[in-house]
Tab-separated table of C-alpha atoms in Angstrom:
chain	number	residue	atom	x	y	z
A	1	UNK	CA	9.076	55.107	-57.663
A	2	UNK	CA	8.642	58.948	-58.157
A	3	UNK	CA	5.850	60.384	-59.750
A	4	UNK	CA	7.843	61.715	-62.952
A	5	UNK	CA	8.923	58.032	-63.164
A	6	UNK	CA	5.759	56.587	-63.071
A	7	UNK	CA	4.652	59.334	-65.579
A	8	UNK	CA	7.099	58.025	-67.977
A	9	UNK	CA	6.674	54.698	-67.903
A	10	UNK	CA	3.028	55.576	-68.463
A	11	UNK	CA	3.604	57.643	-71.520
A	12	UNK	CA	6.491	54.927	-72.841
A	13	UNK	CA	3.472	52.547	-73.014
A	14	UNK	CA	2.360	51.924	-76.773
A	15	UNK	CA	-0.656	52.221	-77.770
A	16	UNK	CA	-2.949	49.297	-77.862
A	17	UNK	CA	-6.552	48.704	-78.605
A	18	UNK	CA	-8.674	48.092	-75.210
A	19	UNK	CA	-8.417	44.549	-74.650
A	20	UNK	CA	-4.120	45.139	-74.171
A	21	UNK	CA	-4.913	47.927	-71.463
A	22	UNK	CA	-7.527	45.411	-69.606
A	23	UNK	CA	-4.840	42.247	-69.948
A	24	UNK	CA	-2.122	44.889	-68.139
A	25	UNK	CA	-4.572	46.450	-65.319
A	26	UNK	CA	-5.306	42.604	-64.618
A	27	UNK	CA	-1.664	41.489	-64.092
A	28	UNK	CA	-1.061	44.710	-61.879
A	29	UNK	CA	-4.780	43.337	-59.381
A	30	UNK	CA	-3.930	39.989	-59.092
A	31	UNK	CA	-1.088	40.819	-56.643
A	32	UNK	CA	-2.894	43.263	-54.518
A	33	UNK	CA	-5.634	40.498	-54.583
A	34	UNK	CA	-3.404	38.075	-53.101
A	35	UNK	CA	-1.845	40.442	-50.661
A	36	UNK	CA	-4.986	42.048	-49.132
A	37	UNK	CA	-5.794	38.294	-49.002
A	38	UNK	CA	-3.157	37.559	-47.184
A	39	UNK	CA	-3.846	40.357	-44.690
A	40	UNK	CA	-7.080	39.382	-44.045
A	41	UNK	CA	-6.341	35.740	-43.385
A	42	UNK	CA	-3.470	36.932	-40.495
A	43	UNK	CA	-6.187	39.142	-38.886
A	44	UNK	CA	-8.840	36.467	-38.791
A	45	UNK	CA	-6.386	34.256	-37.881
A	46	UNK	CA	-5.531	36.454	-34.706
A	47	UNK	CA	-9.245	36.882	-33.876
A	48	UNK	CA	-9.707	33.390	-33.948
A	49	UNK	CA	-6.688	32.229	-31.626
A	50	UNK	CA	-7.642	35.040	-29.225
A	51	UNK	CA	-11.028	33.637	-28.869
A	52	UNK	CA	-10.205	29.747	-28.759
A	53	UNK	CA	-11.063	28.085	-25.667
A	54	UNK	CA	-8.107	27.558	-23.558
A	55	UNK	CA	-7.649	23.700	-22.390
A	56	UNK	CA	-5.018	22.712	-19.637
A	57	UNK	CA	-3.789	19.203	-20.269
A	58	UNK	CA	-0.782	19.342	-17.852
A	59	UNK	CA	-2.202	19.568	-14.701
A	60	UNK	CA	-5.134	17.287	-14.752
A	61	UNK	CA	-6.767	19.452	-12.091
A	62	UNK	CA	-10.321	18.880	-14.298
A	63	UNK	CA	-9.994	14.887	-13.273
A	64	UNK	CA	-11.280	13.367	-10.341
A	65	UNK	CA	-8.337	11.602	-8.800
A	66	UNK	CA	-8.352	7.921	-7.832
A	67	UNK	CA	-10.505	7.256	-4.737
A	68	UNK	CA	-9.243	4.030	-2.548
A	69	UNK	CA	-12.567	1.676	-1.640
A	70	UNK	CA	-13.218	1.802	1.750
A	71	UNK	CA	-12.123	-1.407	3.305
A	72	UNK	CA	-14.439	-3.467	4.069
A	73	UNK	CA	-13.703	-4.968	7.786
A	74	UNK	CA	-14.375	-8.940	8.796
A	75	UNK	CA	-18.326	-9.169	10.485
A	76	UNK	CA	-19.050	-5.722	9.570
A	77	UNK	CA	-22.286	-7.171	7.862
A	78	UNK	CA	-23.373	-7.777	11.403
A	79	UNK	CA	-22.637	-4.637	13.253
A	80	UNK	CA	-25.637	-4.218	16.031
A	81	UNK	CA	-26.777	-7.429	15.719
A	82	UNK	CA	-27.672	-9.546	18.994
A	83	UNK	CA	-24.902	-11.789	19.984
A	84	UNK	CA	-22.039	-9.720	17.980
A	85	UNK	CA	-19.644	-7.217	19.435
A	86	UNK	CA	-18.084	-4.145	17.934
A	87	UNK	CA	-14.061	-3.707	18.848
A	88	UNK	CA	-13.189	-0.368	20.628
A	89	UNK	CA	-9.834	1.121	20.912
A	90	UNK	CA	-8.339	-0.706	23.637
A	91	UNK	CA	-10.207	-3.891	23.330
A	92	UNK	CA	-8.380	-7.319	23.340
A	93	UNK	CA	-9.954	-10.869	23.358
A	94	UNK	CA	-9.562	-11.374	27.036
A	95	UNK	CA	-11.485	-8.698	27.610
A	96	UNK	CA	-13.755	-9.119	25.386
A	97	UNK	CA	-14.305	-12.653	26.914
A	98	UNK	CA	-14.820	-10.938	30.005
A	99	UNK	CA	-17.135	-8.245	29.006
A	100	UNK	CA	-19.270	-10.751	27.184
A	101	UNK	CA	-18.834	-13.607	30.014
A	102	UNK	CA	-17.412	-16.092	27.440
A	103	UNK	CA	-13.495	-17.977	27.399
A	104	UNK	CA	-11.682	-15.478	24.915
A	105	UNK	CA	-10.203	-18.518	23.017
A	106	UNK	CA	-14.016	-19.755	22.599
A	107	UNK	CA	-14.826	-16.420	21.057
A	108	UNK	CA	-11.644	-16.579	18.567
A	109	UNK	CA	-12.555	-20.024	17.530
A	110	UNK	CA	-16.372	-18.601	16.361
A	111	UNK	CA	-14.545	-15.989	14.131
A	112	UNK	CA	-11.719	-18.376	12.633
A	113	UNK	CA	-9.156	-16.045	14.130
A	114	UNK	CA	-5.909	-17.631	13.469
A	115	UNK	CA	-3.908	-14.843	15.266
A	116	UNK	CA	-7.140	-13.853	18.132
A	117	UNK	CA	-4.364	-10.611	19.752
A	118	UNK	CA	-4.534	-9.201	15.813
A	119	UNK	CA	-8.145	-7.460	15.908
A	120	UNK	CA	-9.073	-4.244	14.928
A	121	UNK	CA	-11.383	-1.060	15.813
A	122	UNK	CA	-14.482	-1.585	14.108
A	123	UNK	CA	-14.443	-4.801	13.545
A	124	UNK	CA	-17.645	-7.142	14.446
A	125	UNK	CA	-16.982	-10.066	16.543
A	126	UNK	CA	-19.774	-13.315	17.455
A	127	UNK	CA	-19.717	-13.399	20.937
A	128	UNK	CA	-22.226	-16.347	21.053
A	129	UNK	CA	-21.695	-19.596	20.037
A	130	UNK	CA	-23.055	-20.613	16.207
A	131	UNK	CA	-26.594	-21.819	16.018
A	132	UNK	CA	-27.478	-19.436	19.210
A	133	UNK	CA	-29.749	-17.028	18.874
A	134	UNK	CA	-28.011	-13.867	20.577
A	135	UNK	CA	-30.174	-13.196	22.832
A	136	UNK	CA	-28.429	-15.564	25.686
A	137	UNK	CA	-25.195	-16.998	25.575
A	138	UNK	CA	-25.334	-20.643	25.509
A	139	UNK	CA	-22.488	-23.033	26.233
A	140	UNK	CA	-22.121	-26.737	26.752
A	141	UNK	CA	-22.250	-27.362	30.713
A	142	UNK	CA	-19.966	-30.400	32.069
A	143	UNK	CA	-19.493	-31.306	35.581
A	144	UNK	CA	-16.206	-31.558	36.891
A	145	UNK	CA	-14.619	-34.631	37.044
A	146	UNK	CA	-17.434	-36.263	34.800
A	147	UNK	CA	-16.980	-38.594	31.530
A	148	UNK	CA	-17.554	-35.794	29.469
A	149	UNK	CA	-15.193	-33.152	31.190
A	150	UNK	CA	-12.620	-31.862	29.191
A	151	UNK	CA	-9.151	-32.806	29.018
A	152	UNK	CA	-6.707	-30.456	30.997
A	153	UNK	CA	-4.404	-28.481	28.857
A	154	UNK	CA	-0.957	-27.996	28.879
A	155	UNK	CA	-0.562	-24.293	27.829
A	156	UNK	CA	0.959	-21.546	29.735
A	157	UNK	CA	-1.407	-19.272	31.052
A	158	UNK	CA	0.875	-16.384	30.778
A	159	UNK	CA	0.778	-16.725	26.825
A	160	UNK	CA	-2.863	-16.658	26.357
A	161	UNK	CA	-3.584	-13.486	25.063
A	162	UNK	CA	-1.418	-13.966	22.125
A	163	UNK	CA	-1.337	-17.969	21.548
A	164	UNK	CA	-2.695	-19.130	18.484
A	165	UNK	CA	-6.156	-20.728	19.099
A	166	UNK	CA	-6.329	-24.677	19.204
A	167	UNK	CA	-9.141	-26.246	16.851
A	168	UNK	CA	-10.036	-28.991	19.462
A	169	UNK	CA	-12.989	-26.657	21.179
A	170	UNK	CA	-12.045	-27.694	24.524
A	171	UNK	CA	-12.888	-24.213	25.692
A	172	UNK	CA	-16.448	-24.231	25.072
A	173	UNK	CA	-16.898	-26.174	27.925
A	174	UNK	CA	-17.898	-25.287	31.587
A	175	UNK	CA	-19.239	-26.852	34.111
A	176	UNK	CA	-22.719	-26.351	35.686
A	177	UNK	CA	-24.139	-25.840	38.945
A	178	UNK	CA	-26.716	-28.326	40.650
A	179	UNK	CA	-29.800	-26.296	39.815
A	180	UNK	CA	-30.631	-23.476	37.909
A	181	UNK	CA	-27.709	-21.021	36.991
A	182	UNK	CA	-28.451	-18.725	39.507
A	183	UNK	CA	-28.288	-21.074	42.224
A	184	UNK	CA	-25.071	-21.272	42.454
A	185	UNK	CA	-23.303	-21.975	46.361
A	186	UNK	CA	-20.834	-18.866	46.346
A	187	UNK	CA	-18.292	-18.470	49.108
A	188	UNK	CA	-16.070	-15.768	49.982
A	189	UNK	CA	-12.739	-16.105	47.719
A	190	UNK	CA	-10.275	-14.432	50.530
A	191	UNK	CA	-10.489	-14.015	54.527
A	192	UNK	CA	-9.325	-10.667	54.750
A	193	UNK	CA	-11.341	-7.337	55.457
A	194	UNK	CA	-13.390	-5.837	52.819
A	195	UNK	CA	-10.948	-2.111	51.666
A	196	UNK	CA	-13.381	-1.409	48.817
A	197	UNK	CA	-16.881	-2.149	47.602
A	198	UNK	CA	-18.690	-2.281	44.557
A	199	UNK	CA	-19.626	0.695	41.719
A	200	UNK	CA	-20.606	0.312	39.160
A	201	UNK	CA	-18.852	3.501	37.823
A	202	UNK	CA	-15.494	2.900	39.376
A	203	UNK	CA	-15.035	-0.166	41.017
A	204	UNK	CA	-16.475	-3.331	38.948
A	205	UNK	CA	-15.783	-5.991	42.200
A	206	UNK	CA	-14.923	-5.554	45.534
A	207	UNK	CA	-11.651	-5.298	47.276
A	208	UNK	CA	-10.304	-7.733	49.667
A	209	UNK	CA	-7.200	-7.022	51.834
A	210	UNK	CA	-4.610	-9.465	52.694
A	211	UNK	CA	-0.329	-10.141	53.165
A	212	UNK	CA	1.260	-10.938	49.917
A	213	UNK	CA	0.682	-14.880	49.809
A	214	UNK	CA	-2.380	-15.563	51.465
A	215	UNK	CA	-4.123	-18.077	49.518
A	216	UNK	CA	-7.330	-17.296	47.007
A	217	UNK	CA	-9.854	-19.595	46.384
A	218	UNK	CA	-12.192	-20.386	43.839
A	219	UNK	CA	-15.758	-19.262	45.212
A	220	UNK	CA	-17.454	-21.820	43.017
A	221	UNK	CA	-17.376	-24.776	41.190
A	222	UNK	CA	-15.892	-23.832	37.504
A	223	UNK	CA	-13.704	-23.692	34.502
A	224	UNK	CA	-10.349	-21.703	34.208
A	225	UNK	CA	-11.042	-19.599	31.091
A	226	UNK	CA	-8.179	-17.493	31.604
A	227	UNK	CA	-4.756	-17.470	33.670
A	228	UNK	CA	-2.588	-14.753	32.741
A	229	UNK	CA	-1.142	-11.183	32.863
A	230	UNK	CA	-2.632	-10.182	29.490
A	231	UNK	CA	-5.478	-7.727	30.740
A	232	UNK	CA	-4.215	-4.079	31.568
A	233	UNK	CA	-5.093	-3.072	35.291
A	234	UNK	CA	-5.516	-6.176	36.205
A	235	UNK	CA	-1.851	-8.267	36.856
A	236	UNK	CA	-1.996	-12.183	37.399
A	237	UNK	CA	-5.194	-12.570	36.850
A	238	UNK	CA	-7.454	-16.097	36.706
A	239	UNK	CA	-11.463	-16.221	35.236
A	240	UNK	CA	-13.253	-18.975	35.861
A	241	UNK	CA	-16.321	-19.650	34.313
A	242	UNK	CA	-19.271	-21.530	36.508
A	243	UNK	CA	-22.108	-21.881	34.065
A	244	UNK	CA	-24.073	-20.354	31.555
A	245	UNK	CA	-24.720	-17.404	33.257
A	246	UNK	CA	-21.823	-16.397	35.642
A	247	UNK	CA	-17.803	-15.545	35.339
A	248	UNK	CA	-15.756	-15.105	38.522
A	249	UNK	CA	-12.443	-12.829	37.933
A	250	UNK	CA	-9.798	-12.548	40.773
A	251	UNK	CA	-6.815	-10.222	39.916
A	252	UNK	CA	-3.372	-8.827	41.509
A	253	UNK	CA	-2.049	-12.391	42.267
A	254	UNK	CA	1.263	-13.013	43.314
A	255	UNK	CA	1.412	-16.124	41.813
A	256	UNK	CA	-1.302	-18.247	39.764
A	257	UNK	CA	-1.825	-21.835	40.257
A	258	UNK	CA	-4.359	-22.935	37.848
A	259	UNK	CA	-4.266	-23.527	34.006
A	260	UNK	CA	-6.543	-22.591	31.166
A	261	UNK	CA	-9.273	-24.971	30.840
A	262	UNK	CA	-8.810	-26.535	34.171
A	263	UNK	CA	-11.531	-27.951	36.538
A	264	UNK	CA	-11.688	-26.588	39.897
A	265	UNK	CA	-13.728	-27.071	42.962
A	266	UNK	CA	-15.388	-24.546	45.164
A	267	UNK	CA	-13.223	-23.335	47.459
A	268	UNK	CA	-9.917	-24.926	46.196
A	269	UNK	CA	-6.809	-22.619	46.357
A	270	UNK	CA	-5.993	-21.476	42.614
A	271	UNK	CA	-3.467	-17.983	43.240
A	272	UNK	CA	-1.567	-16.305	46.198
A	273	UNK	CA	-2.533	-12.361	46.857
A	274	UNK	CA	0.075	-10.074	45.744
A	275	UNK	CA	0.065	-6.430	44.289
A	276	UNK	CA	0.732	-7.047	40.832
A	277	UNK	CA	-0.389	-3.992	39.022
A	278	UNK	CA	-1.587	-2.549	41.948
A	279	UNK	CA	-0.018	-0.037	44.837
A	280	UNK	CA	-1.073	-2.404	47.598
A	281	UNK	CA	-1.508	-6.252	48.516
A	282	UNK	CA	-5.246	-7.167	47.570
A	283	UNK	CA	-7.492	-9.503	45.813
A	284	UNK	CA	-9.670	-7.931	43.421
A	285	UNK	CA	-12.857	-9.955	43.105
A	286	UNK	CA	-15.572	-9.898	40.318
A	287	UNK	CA	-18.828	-11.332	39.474
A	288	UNK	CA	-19.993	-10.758	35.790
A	289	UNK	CA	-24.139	-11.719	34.955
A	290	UNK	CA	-23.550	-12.461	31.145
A	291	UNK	CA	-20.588	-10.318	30.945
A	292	UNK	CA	-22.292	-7.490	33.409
A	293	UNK	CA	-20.502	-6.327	36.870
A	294	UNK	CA	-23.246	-6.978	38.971
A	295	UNK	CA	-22.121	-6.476	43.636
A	296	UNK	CA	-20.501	-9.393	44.823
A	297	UNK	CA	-21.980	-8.903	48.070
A	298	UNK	CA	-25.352	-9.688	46.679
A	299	UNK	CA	-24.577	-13.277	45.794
A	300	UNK	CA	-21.922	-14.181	48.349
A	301	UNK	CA	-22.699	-15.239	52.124
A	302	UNK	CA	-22.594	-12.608	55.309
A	303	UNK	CA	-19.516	-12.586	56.765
């Protein structure tokens, strides 16, 4: 509107006491009122969404995520306690028997292992029998051929690193020496000459020389714990155990003629030498103390 317009409509006005003039200048406010109210309410409004705290919903990066529990593995109540054993990498029960001078299938039984070849690393096995206190294994001694001897089984020796374990607790069984433990009669297991000694380090036995069938005897009274190929490094392979204290192993057979939990007498053929997994024809021979290598040629007779 131009000035000369708004002049005239001025001067068109009638005249009118001072409460007309008030009623007009309050219709021409109220507008501006609500406009500069307007105005103000879009700039606060700015302010205040520039300033709100931002929140990310989407990614969820302010949440912990979901932690798995840590799984708790069988015996591991009873890690480092006497008479328990820790699994390694590369463990299985037969060695474990071995290493702990106690029949694998005995050591299954004591840890309700329906499956005994399915362990795993870190998990805590007994390696005594129930009852004992750890500090010595303890097993039942029979003498062979006695009333209270064990039956022989039937299994195949070859699948006893993987055979389910029987619940009649055959295995715990071994026979014992006349005497104390330590007194036990040992006699040279093969005839041939002596190729390696003990160390403790690299060589756990000693190693006996031979042609591929000569026989190998048991050098003691004892207990076939084992028969089998199911111990890496070691081929046909038969333990016997003798008493409470002492294991015999004799490995690299050609051929194995004893059963698990078999009876045997001191100096009665149980394998023919060979070179199974092995570069040459030889009896590998062990003594283990309560699982411990200890030098054959301590205990056995000069040649």
């Amino acid at each position: 509107m131009s000035k000369s317009t708004w002049s005239n409509s001025m001067e068109s006005l009638p005249a009118c006491g001072p409460h007309k003039r008030t009623h007009w200048t309050s219709g021409l406010a109220l507008p501006c009122a609500l406009a500069a109210a307007v105005l103000l309410a879009v700039g606060c409004g700015s302010r205040s969404l520039s300033n709100a705290p931002v929140e990310d919903r989407g990614t969820g990066l302010s949440r912990p995520a979901p932690v798995d529990p840590v799984k708790l593995l069988p015996g591991a109540e009873n890690a480092g306690k006497p008479g328990y054993y820790s699994v390694k990498r590369g463990d299985t029960m037969i060695r474990i028997g071995l290493e702990n001078g106690q029949n694998w299938r005995d050591i299954a039984r004591w840890n309700n292992l329906e499956t005994p070849y399915l362990i795993e690393v870190g998990q805590v096995l007994r390696v005594v029998p129930p009852g004992s206190d750890g500090t010595q294994a303890v097993v039942r001694p029979v003498l062979p051929g006695s009333a209270g001897s064990a039956p022989v089984q039937g299994g195949s020796g070859a699948q006893a690193s993987s055979a389910p374990v029987n619940g009649n607790g055959n295995g715990s069984a071994s026979p014992a020496s006349s005497g104390s433990d330590e007194d036990v009669g040992w006699i040279w297991p093969a005839q041939g000459p002596l190729v390696a000694g003990f160390d403790e380090a690299k060589n756990k036995g000693l190693d006996i020389s031979g042609k591929s069938g000569d026989p190998v005897l048991a050098s003691a009274d004892g207990r076939v714990v084992y028969s089998g190929a199911g111990l890496r490094g070691y081929g046909n392979l038969i333990i016997l155990k003798h008493n409470n204290t002492f294991l015999t192993a004799y490995a690299h057979n050609k051929s194995l003629l004893v059963k698990e939990d078999q009876t045997v007498k001191k100096g009665q053929k149980i394998a023919e030498m060979g070179n199974s997994d092995s570069e040459k024809v030889k009896l590998h021979f062990e003594i283990r103390r309560q699982g411990k290598p200890v030098d054959p040629a301590k205990y056995l007779p000069a040649k």
